[in-house]
Amino acid sequence: MSRLFSGKIPALVLGFCLPFLLFSCSFSGELEVTESYDLSSPSGKLSAQFQLAEGGVPRYTLSHGEDIVLLPGRLGFELRGTVTADRVNLEGKVPVKEDSKPCYLFNEGFVVDSVAFDSFDETWEPVLGEESHIRNHYNELLVFLTQSESGRKMNIRFRLFDDGLGFRYEFPDSQPLTYFVIKEELTEFAMAEDALAWWIPGDYDTQEYEYTECHLSEIGSRFRGAVCGNSSQTFFSYTGVQTSLQMKTSKGLYVNIHEAALRDYPCMHLDVDPKTHVLTSVLTPDAQGWKGHLQTPCTTPWRTVQVAESACDQLASRLVLNLNEPCALENTDWIHPTKYMGVWWEMISGAGSWSYTNDFAAVDLNTADYSSARPNGTHSANNENVRRYIDFAAANGMDAVLVEGWNIGWEDWAGCSKDYVFDFVTPYPDFDIAALNEYAHSKGVKLVMHHETSSSVRNYERHLEAAYSLMEKYGYDAVKSGYVGDILPRGEYHYGQWMVNHYLYALTEAAKHHIMVNAHEAVRPTGLCRTYPNLVGNESARGTEYQAFGGTKPHHTTILQFTRLNGGPMDYTPGIFEQDLSKAGGNDSKPQVTIANQLSLYVTMYSPLQMAADLPQNYERFPDAFQFIRDVACDWEESRYIAAEPDDFVVIARKPKQSTLTAGAAEFSKGRDTWFLGGTTDENARVLTVALDFLSPGKVYEALIYEDGPDAHYLDNPQDYRISRRNVTSSDILDLRMAPGGGFAVSFRAI
């Protein structure tokens, strides 16, 4: 790291600082600029400017070459006047407790004490990832600010990469501001134009929506149509959206707003002004309505603005990961990719149940006697059925089997606002945890634990140590946790500071037991998997389960790569081969996918934890197509982004990391040079020409091509696919067809 400039700006060095310090010069915006400091990205592709406007208002801008991306956007906060209600008011009809001091603005009245410029360049190795090496290269500007009247201090740190800008607020210690409460974060992202946006409704409790495509100015008129039902949802504005927000400008720039390294702070949403196109941060409140409780010294998460010249460049950006801290775990040898099946889809599709009995209308875990209860005959997590999954997994190169509904309490688990809903250690009478675990291990298969909390988070934390200890006892090394329903403690939201801290607590406690975590319904990822690589997956978006809840439009899996996956891997649970769920009983939904589409997702939807989500009997009907799921890897040495357009199509090629191959992938590779290619489309058919220049020159590969058949269509002929073989080299091209709602997948193995 090289220090470029640091310190107070004395009069005698004003000549040196002239490019950065401009007094009384005007810039676009309603306020006159009194000081400004410029920052360029390492290649000079991007430029940012920090401004102090009249009245001591901090602002910033961002440009790509001559194109302005962000106009001056304000920075700062509105803070609570006291830390808690500290005065009793006896003047009204009833006595009330209230704040003795009013809220105040912390986004004006500042002076610049000093600035510091740095640069940094490193290459680091993720434990699991889309590539084995990631370059982290940026220039940095740190601005030291003091609010003149109060003496309170706030620093703003900017890091400018060639693919975007990250900035955060830092609150030093030894100052008047020690303990404080945020009423509002006032950060603005002042888009220079009415950009095209792909968005989901702003919601403090869920991200499980399909994406809407429209201009920023149209979000208000499209909001109601973008809303669907969920077990927990809380909106804040008809123009509110969530991050990661993908946009495209009229000049063809891809602009993405998100956040990085979210911890001990509320999750950020955005509220869009349809006239000015300014996006203002909206933090998730706590049960009292406040937006964060902090103690100096502290920092906020990074606010990120990625800027790419192409959709493929956006997919290749690692800015969010780079803004997270390096790995915090001393030993990561126990963290590994996993390809798994699960006793899950049969319950999701209505053919089975999580609950063991119908005898209990309500369950008190202290008194319920399951040994005398009559089995309902539909409970899926039974010994015989689980063994069937284990046998299929072992025979087909799967590493693990997830079992949901194994533990007592499922009879009244959802929607009851119930505190003691599960104990996470007691199995149902028909689930022999010791015998099944021994059976799985004898077959070379592990079981994946399931902890549905029903969002009774206090209850989960009470039982967490016992639950993790049970896993450690039986050799479970991965857990899928869930947070369905409204949060307990009541009044908290899924994305508030309290819950953000809980998710990290569960993750760090899991690491002590060498347990990998896959959290569903949790806060959206912000790159924390770099710091805590045992965070091997999240759902945190509308996943495959919605294909059994009426279906999901095909375009959904061509936008998630730009939005949800920008912050980390997603447990999307692909692999549905039977699109008529009525054949299994209990559900008339028809997943809006083709078989070839489902194969493509194992390449285009990154996760080191990949599920083969359908029933074993459905895979047995299509063994040739299932072969790709057996062969494909989950952890990668290199990724190439071949072609993409948000909400339309995505084509990615990936080279497996040989040292972390899952069982089936290891059998396919056998030490040979291998690649995998996947292409996913929306509701439109496409033929894409793919150059194979990612393959090693001078080698011949056998390409096994899985693509939609000539009559395939996601609505009326989803199981039409064809498989072909041919020998290829790096100088060849493939013309690959994708049917409506379809895709393609190709495995390459050097001969």
XYZ file of C-alpha atoms in Angstrom, residues 247 318 353 649 668:
5
model
C -29.834 -0.698 -13.941
C -15.983 -8.966 -7.449
C -45.896 -33.694 4.968
C -30.164 -14.727 -21.172
C -16.184 -37.438 -14.355
